[in-house]
PDB file of C-alpha atoms in Angstrom:
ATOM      1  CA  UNK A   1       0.000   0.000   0.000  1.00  0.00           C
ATOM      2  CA  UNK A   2       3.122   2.626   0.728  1.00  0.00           C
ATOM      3  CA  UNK A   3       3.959   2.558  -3.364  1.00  0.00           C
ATOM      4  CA  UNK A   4       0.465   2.293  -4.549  1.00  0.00           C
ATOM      5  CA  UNK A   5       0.143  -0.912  -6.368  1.00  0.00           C
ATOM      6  CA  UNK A   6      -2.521  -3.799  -5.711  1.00  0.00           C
ATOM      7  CA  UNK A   7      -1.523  -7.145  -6.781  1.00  0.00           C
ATOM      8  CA  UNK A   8      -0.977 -10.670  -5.397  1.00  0.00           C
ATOM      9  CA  UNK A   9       1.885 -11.324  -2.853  1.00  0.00           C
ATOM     10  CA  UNK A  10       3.555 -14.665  -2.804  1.00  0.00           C
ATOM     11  CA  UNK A  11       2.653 -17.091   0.076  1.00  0.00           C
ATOM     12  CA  UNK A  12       6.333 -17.815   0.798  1.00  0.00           C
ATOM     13  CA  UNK A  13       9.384 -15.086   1.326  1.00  0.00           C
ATOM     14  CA  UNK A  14      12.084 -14.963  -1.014  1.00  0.00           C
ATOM     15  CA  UNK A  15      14.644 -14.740   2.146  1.00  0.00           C
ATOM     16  CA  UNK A  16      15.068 -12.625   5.191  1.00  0.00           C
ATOM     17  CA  UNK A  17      17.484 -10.333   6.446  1.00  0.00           C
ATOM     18  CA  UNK A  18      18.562  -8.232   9.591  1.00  0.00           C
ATOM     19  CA  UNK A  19      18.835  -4.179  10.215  1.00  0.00           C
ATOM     20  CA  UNK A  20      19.923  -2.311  13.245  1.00  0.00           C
ATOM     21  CA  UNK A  21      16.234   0.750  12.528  1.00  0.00           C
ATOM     22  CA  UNK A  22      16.945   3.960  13.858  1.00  0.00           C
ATOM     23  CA  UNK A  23      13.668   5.306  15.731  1.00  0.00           C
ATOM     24  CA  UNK A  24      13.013   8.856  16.344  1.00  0.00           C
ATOM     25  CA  UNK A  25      14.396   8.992  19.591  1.00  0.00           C
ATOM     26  CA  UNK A  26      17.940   7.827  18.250  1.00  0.00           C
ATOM     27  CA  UNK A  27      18.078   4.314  19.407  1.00  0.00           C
ATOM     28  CA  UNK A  28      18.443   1.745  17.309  1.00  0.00           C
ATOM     29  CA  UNK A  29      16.297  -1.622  17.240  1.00  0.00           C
ATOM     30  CA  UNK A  30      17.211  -4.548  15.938  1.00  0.00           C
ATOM     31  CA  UNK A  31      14.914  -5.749  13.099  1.00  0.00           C
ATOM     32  CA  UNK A  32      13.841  -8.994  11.095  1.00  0.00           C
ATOM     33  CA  UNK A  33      12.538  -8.178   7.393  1.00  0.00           C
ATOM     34  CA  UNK A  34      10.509 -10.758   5.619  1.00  0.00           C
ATOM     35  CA  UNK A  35      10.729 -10.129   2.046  1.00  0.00           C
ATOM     36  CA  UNK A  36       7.644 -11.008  -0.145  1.00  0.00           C
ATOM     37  CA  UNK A  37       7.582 -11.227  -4.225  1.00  0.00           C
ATOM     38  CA  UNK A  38       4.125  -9.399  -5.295  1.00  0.00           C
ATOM     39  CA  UNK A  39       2.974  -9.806  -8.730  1.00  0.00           C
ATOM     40  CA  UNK A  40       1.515  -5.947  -9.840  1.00  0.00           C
ATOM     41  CA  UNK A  41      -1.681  -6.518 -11.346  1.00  0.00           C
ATOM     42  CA  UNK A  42      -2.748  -2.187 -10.600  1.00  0.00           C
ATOM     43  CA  UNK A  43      -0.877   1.118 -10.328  1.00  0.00           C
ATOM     44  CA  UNK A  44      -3.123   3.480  -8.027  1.00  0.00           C
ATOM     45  CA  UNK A  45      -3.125   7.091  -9.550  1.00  0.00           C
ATOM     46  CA  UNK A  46      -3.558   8.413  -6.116  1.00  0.00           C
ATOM     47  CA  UNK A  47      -2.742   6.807  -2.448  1.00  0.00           C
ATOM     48  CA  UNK A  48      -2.017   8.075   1.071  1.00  0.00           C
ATOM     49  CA  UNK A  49       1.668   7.778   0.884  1.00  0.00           C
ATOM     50  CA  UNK A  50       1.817   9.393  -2.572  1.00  0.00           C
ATOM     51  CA  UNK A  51       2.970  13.308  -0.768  1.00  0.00           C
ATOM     52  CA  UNK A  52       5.714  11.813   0.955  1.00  0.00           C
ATOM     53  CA  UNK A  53       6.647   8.481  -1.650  1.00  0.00           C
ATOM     54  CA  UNK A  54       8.087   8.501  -4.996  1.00  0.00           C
ATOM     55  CA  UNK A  55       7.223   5.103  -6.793  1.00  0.00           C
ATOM     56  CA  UNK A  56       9.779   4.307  -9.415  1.00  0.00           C
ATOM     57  CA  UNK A  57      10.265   0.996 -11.346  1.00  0.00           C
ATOM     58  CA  UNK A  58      14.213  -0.317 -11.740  1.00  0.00           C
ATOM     59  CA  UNK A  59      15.736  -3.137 -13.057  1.00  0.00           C
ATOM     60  CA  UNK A  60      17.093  -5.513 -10.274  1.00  0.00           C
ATOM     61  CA  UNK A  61      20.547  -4.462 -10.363  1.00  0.00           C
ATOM     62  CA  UNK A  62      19.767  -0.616 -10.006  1.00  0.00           C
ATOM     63  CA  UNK A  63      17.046  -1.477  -7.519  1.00  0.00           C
ATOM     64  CA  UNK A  64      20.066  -3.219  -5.108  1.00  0.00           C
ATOM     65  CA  UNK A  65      21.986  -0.728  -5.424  1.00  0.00           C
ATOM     66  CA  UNK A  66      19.482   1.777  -4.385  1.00  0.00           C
ATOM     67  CA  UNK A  67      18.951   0.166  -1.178  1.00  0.00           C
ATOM     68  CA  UNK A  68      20.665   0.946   2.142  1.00  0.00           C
ATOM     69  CA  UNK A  69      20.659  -2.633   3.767  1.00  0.00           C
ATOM     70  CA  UNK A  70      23.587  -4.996   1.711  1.00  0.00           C
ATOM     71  CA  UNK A  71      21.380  -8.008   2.663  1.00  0.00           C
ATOM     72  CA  UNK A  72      18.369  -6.578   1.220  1.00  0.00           C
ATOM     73  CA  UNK A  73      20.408  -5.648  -1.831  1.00  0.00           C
ATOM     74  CA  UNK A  74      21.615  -9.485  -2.066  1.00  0.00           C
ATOM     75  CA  UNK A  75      18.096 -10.451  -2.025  1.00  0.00           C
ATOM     76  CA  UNK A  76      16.788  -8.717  -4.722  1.00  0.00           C
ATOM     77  CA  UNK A  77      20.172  -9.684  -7.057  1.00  0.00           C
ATOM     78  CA  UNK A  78      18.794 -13.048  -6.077  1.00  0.00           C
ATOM     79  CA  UNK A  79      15.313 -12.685  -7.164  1.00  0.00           C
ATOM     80  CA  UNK A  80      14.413 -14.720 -10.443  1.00  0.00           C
ATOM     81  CA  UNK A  81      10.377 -15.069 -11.977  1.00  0.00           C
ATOM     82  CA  UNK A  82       9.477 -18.661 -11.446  1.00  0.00           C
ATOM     83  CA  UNK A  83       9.446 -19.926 -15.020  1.00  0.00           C
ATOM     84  CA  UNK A  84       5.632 -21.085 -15.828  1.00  0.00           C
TER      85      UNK A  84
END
């Protein structure tokens, strides 16, 4: 819902990975990210999140490389469409 899309998310994760988050206050929280594939079936014109989120589609290697977590960035390097 934060980038605006509808689709179908995968019933199984693709992998996992660990983040020290950095709350408001300045203290940091140790985190465990499930990440989901999600097939886009709908782009939203409008959402809630759309004043303070850009959505932006990029190729798998630009997309890691975007991200600030390496083992999020490994994931999505990883990621591969199930052949059908």
């Amino acid at each position: 819902e934060e980038a605006g899309v509808i689709g179908t998310i995968a019933p199984a994760p693709l992998g996992r990975y660990v983040y020290d988050k950095i709350l408001r206050s300045g203290a940091a929280v140790r985190t465990e990210v499930a990440v989901f594939p999600m097939v886009v079936s709908e782009e939203l014109a409008e959402w809630p999140e759309a004043s303070v989120r850009t959505r932006r589609w990029f190729s798998l290697t630009e997309a890691a490389a975007q991200v600030d977590e390496p083992d999020l960035g490994v994931l999505i390097l990883g990621f591969r469409v199930p052949a059908i």
